[in-house]
Short mmCIF file of C-alpha atoms in Angstrom, two decimals:
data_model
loop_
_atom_site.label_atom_id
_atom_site.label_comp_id
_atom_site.label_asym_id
_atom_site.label_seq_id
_atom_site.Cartn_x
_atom_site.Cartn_y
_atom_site.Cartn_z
CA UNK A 1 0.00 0.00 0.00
CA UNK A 2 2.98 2.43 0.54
CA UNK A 3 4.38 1.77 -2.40
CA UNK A 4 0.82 2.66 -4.41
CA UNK A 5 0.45 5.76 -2.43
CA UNK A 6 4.30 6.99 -3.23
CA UNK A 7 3.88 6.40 -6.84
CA UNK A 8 0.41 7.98 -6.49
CA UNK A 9 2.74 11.13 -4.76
CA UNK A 10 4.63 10.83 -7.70
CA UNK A 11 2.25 11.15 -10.42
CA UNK A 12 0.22 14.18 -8.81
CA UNK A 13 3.63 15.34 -8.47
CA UNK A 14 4.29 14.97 -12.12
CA UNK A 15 0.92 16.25 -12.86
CA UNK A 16 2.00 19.37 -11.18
CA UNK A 17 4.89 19.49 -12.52
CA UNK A 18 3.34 19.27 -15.96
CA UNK A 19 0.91 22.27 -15.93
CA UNK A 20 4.06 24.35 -14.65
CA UNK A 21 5.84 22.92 -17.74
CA UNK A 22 3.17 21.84 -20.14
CA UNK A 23 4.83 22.94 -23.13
CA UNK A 24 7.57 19.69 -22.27
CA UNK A 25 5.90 17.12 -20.92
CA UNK A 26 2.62 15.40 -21.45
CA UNK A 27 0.38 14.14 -18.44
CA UNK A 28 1.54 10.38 -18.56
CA UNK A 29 5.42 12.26 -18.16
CA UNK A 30 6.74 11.29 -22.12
CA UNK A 31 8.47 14.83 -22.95
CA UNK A 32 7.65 16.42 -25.90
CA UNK A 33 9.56 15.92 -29.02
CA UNK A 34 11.34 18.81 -30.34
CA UNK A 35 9.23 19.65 -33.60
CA UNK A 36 6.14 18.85 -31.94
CA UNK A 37 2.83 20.61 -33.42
CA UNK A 38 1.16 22.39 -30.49
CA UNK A 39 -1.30 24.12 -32.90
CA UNK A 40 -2.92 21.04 -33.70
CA UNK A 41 -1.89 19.42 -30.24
CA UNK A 42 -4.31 22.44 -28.94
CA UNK A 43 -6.94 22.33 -31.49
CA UNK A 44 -7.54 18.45 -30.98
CA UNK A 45 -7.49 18.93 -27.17
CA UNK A 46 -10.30 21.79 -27.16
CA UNK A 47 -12.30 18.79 -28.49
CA UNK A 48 -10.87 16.13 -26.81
CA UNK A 49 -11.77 17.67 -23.20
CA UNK A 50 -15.17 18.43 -23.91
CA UNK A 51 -15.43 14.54 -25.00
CA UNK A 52 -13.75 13.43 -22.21
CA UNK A 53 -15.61 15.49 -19.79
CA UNK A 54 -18.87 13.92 -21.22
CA UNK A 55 -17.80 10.13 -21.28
CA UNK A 56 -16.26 10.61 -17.86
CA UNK A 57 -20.02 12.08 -16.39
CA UNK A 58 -21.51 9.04 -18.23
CA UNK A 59 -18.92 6.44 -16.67
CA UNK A 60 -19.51 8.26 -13.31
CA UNK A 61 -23.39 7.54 -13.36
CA UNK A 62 -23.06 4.15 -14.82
CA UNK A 63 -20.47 3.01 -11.79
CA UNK A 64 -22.09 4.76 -9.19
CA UNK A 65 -21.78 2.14 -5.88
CA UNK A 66 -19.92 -0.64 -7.98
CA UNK A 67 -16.64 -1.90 -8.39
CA UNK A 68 -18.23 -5.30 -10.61
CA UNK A 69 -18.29 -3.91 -14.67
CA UNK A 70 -21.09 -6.36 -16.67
CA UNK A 71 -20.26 -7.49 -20.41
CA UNK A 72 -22.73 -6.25 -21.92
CA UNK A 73 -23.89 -3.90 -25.17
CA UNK A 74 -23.90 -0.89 -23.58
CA UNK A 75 -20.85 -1.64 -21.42
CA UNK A 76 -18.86 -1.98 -24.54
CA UNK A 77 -20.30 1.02 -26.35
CA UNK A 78 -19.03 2.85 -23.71
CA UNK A 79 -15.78 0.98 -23.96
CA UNK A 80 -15.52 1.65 -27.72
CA UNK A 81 -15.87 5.62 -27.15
CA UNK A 82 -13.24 5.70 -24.67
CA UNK A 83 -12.78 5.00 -20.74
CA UNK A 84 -11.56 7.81 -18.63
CA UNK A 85 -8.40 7.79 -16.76
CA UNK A 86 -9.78 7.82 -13.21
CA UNK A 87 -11.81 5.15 -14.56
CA UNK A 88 -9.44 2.91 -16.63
CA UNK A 89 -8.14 1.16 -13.70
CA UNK A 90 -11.28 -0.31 -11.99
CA UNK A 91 -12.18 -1.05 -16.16
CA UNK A 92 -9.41 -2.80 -17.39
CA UNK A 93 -9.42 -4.80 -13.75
CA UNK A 94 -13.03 -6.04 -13.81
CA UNK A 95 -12.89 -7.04 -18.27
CA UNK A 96 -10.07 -8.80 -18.34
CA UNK A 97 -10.27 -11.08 -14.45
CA UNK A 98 -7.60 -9.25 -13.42
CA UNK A 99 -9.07 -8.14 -10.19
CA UNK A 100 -10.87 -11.30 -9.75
CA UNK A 101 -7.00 -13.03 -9.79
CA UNK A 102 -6.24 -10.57 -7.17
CA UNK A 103 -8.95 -10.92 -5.20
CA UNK A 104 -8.52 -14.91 -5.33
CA UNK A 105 -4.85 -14.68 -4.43
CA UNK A 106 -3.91 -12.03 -1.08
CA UNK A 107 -0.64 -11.36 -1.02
CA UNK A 108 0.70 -13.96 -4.15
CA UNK A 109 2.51 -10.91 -5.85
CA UNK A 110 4.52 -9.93 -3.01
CA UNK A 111 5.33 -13.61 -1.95
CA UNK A 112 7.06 -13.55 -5.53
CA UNK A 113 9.25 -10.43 -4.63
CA UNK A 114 10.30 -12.60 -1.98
CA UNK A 115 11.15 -15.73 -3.57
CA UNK A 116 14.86 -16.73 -5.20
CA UNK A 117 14.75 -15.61 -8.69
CA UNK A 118 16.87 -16.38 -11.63
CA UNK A 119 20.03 -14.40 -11.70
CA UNK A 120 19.63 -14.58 -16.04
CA UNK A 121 16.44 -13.43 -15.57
CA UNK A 122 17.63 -10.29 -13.17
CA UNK A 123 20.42 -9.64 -15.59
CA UNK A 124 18.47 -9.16 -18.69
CA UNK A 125 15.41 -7.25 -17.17
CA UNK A 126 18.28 -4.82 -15.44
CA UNK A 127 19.45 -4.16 -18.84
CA UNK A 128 16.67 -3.17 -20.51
CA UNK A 129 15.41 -0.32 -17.66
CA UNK A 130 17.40 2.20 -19.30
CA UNK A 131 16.18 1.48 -22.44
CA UNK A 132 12.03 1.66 -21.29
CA UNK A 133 10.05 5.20 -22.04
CA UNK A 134 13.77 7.44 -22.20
CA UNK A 135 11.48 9.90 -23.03
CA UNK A 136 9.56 9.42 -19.86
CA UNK A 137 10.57 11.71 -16.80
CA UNK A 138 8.75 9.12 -14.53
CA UNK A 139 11.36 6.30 -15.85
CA UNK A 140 14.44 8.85 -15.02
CA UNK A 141 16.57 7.12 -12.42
CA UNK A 142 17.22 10.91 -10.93
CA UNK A 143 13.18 10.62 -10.19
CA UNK A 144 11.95 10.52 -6.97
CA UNK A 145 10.38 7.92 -6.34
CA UNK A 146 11.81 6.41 -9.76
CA UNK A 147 9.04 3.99 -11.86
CA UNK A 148 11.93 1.81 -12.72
CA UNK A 149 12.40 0.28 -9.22
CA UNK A 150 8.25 -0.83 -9.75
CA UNK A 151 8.87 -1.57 -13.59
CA UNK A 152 11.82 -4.10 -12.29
CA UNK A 153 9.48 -5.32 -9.30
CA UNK A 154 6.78 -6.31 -12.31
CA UNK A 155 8.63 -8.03 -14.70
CA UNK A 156 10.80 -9.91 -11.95
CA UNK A 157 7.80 -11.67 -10.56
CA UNK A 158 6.24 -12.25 -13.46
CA UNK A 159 8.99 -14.14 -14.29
CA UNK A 160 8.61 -16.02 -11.64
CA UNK A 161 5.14 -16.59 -11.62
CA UNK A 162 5.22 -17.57 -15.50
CA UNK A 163 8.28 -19.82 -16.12
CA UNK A 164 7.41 -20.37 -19.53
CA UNK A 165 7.54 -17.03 -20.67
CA UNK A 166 10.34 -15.61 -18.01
CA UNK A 167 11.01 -12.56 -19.69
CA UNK A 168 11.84 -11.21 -23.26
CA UNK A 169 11.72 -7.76 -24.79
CA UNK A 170 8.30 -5.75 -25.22
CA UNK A 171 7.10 -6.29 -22.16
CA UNK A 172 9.02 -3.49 -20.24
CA UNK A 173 7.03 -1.32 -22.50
CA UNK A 174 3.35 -2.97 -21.30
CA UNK A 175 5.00 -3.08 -17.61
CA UNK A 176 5.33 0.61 -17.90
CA UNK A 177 2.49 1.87 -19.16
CA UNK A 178 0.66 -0.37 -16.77
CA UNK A 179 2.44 1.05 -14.06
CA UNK A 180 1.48 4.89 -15.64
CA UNK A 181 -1.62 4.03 -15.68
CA UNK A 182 -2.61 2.49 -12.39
CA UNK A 183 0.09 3.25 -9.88
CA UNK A 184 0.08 0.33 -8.45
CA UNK A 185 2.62 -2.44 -8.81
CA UNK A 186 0.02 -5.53 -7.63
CA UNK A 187 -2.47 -4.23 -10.68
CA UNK A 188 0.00 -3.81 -13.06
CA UNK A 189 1.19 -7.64 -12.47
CA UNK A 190 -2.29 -9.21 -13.04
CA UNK A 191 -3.36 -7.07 -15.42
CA UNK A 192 0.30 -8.10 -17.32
CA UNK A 193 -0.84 -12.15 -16.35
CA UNK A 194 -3.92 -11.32 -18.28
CA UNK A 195 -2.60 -10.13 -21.43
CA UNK A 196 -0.30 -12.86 -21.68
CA UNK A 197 -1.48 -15.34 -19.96
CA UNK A 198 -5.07 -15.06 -21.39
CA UNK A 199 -5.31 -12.67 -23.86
CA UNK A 200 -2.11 -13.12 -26.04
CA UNK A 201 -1.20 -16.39 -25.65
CA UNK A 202 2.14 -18.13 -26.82
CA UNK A 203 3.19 -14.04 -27.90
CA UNK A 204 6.11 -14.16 -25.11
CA UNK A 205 7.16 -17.67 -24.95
CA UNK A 206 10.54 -18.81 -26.56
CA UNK A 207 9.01 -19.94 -29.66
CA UNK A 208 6.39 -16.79 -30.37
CA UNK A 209 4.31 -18.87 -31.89
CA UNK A 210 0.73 -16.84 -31.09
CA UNK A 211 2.78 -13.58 -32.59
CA UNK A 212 4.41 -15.10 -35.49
CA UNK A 213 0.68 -16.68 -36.10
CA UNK A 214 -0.84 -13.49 -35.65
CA UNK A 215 1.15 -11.95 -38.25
CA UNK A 216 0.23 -14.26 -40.82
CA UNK A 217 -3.17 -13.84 -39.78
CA UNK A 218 -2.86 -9.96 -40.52
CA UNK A 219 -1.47 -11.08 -44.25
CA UNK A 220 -4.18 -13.22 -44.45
CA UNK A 221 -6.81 -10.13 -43.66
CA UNK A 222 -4.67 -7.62 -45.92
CA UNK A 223 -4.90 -10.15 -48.96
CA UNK A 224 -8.69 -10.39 -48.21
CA UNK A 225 -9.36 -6.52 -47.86
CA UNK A 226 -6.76 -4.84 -49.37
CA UNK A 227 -5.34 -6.74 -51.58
CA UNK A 228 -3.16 -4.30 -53.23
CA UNK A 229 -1.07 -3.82 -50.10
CA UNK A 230 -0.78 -7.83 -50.67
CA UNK A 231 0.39 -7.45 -54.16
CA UNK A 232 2.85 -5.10 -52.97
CA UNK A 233 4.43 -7.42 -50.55
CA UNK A 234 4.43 -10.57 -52.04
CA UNK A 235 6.06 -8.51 -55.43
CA UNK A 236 8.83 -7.31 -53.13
CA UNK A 237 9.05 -10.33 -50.67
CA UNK A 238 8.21 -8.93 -47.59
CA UNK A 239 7.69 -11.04 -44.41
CA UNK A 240 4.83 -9.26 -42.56
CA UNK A 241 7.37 -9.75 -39.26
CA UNK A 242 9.27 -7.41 -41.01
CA UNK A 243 6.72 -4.07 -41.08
CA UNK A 244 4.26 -5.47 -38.05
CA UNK A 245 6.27 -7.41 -35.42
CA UNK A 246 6.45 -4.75 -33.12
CA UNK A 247 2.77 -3.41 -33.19
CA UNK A 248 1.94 -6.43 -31.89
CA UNK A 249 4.56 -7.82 -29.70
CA UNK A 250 4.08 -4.10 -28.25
CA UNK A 251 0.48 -4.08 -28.66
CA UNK A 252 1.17 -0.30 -30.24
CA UNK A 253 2.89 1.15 -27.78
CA UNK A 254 6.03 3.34 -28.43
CA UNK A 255 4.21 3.01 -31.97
CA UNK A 256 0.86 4.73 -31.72
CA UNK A 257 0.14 8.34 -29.47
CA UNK A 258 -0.24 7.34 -25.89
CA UNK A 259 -3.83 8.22 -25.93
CA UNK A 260 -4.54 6.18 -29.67
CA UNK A 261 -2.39 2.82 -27.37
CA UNK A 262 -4.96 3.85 -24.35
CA UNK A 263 -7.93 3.79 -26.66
CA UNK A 264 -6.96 0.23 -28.41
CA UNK A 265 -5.97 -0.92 -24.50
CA UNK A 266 -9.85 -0.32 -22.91
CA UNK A 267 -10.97 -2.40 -26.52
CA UNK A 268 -8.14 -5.12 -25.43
CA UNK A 269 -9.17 -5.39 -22.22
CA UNK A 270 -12.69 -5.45 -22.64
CA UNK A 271 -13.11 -7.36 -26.43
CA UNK A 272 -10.22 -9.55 -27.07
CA UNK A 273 -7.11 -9.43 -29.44
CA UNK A 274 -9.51 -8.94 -32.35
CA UNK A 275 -8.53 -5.20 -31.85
CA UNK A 276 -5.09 -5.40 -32.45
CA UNK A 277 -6.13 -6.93 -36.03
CA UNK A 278 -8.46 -3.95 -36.58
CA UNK A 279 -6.04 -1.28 -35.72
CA UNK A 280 -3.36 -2.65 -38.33
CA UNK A 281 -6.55 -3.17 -40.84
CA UNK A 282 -7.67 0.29 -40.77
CA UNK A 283 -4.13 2.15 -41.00
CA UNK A 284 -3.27 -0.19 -43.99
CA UNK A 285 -6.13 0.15 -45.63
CA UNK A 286 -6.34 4.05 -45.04
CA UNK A 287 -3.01 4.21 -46.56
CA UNK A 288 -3.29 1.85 -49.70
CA UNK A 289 -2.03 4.26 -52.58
CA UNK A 290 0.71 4.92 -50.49
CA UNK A 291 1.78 1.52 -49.47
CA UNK A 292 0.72 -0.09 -52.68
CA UNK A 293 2.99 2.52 -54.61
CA UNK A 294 6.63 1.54 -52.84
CA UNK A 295 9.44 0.63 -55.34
CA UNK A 296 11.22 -1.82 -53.09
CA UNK A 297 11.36 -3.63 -49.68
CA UNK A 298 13.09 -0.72 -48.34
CA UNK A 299 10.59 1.96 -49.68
CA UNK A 300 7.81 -0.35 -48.54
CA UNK A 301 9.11 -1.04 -44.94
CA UNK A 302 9.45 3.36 -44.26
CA UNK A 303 5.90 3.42 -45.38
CA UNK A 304 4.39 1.07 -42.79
CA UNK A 305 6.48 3.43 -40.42
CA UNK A 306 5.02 6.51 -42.18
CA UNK A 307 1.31 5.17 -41.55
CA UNK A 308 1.82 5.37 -37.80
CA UNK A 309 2.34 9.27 -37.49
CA UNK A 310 0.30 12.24 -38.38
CA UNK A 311 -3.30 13.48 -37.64
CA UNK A 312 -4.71 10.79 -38.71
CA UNK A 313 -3.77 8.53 -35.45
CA UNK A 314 -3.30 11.54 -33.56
CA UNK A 315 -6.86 12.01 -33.31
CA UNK A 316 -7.86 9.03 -30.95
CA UNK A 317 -11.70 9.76 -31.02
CA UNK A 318 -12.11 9.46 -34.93
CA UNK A 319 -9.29 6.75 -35.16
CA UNK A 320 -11.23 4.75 -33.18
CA UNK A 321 -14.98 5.09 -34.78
CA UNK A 322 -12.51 4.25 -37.95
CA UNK A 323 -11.22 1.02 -36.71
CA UNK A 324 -14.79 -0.66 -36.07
CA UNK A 325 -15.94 0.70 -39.49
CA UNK A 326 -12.99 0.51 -42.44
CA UNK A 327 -12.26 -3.10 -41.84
CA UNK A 328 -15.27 -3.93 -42.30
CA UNK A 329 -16.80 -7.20 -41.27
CA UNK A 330 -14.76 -8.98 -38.85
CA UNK A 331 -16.24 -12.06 -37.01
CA UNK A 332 -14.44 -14.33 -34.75
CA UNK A 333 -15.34 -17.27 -36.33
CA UNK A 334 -12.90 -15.77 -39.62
CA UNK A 335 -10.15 -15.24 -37.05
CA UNK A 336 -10.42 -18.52 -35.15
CA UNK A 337 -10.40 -20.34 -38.96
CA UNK A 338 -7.46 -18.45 -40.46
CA UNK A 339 -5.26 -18.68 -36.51
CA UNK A 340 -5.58 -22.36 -37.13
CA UNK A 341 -4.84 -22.40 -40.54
CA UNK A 342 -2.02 -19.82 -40.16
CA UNK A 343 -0.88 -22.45 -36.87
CA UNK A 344 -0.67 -25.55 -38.91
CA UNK A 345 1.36 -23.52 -41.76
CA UNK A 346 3.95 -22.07 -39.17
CA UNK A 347 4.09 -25.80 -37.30
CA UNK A 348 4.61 -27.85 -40.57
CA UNK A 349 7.02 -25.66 -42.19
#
């Protein structure tokens, strides 16, 4: 509990910090980059707070006296349009069973702090700290108290708790924004067991099979529904590791604007992995003349960087009424099919 309330300290602090400073740093504590637009930063948040000030009323009234969250349509309507951030917590929590986990199992996480760990496993997840949110003054080891102490607390139990997966790069970046976003070590763990222990299955292990699956499933979509992108790629060769591996083995973030990677995050929680399919649908398929016209792998691979900046994904509101409409169709059933088709290809080969 002392540990939630300092990093709680911390944040307001931040927070503080931020509308001293807000020209540098955002309110999640990434710094601004140098040629960053604040005329269209400000235009998009004089809309932005009036939407958020609206859904957050709504969530208000529909939570009033209960910490349970129901599946049902409205629910995820509400979901879809966005959860607000004194909100997201108790949300992501209660959709994906990570406070049911928690609930079941008192004092589990901290009993793994406490165990003997792995001294491979220590070495590796001290090495990336440095290299998790830079940009981040939260993640500074100057910070007081630092996030990286909490980020290393996370992944080292994890590690422990899931032997099979141990540890391997991307996570530090789902670690830490779990850890911006609730402040609390505990919740970040199960909601981290829940992504990949239920939600993304076989991404982390040694073999990667669920990503490398996933990826072909993506190929699979883009051949479907925009099959000039396909052309494209199978002209030139490309792998689909090649442009998408780290959307999805970072679930967008470092990729995507923080709030976009929130936005897909309350759909993940909530919906499934089906989002992370729609995300990548909807920015390919939004930028088809300009994928479809690269000259070579090289041209081809800057593009698919290309399509992750600008307004376009800036703007988290329309972005996200986008990726439940451009893709079109989408059924579970179609997923299921082509993940066990994809499966049996990677297996066999």
């Amino acid at each position: 509990m002392e540990e939630t309330q300092n990093m709680e300290n911390h944040f307001n602090d931040s927070a503080s910090s931020d509308s001293n400073d807000c020209q540098r740093v955002d309110q999640y504590g990434f710094e601004r980059a140098e040629d960053f637009n604040y005329e269209s930063y400000e235009d998009f948040m004089s809309r932005h707070l009036a939407v958020v000030t609206r859904r957050s009323k709504k969530w208000t009234k529909l939570l009033q006296g209960t910490v349970k969250v129901e599946k049902n349509i409205k629910v995820k309507r509400y979901v879809r349009k966005g959860v607000p951030c004194e909100h997201r917590t108790q949300i992501w929590m209660a959709a994906s069973g990570a406070q049911d986990q928690l609930d079941r199992n008192p004092g589990y996480y901290h009993s793994l702090l406490k165990a003997e760990h792995d001294p491979k496993i220590e070495e590796v997840i001290r090495a990336d700290m440095h290299r998790t949110f830079p940009d981040n003054i939260q993640f500074r080891a100057s910070s007081e108290p630092c996030l990286q102490k909490a980020l290393f607390n996370v992944l080292l139990a994890y590690g422990y708790h899931n032997k099979d997966v141990g540890y391997c790069q991307g996570m530090n970046f789902i670690a830490g924004y779990l850890l911006i976003i609730t402040k609390d070590e505990e919740k970040s763990f199960w909601l981290m067991d829940a992504l990949i222990g239920k939600i993304l299955p076989d991404y982390y292990t040694p073999t990667m099979l669920g990503l490398q699956m996933d990826q072909e499933v993506l190929g699979e979509l883009v051949r479907m529904k925009v099959p000039a992108v396909w052309q494209v790629m199978n002209r030139h060769n490309v792998m689909w590791t090649l442009v998408v591996s780290r959307w999805f083995i970072c679930l967008y973030v470092d990729i995507l604007p923080v709030e976009t990677v929130l936005r897909i995050w309350d759909c993940l929680f909530y919906e499934g992995s089906k989002i992370l399919f729609r995300v990548a649908l909807t920015m390919i398929r939004h930028n088809e003349n300009l994928i479809s016209q690269a000259q070579s792998l090289s041209e081809i691979c800057e593009r698919f960087k290309q399509i992750t900046h600008g307004e376009y994904v800036e703007d988290c509101h329309t972005f996200m009424q986008k990726i439940f409409m451009e893709p079109g169709g989408l059924s579970t059933a179609t997923i299921t099919k082509l993940r066990k088709m994809c499966r049996n290809r990677i297996t066999s080969a």
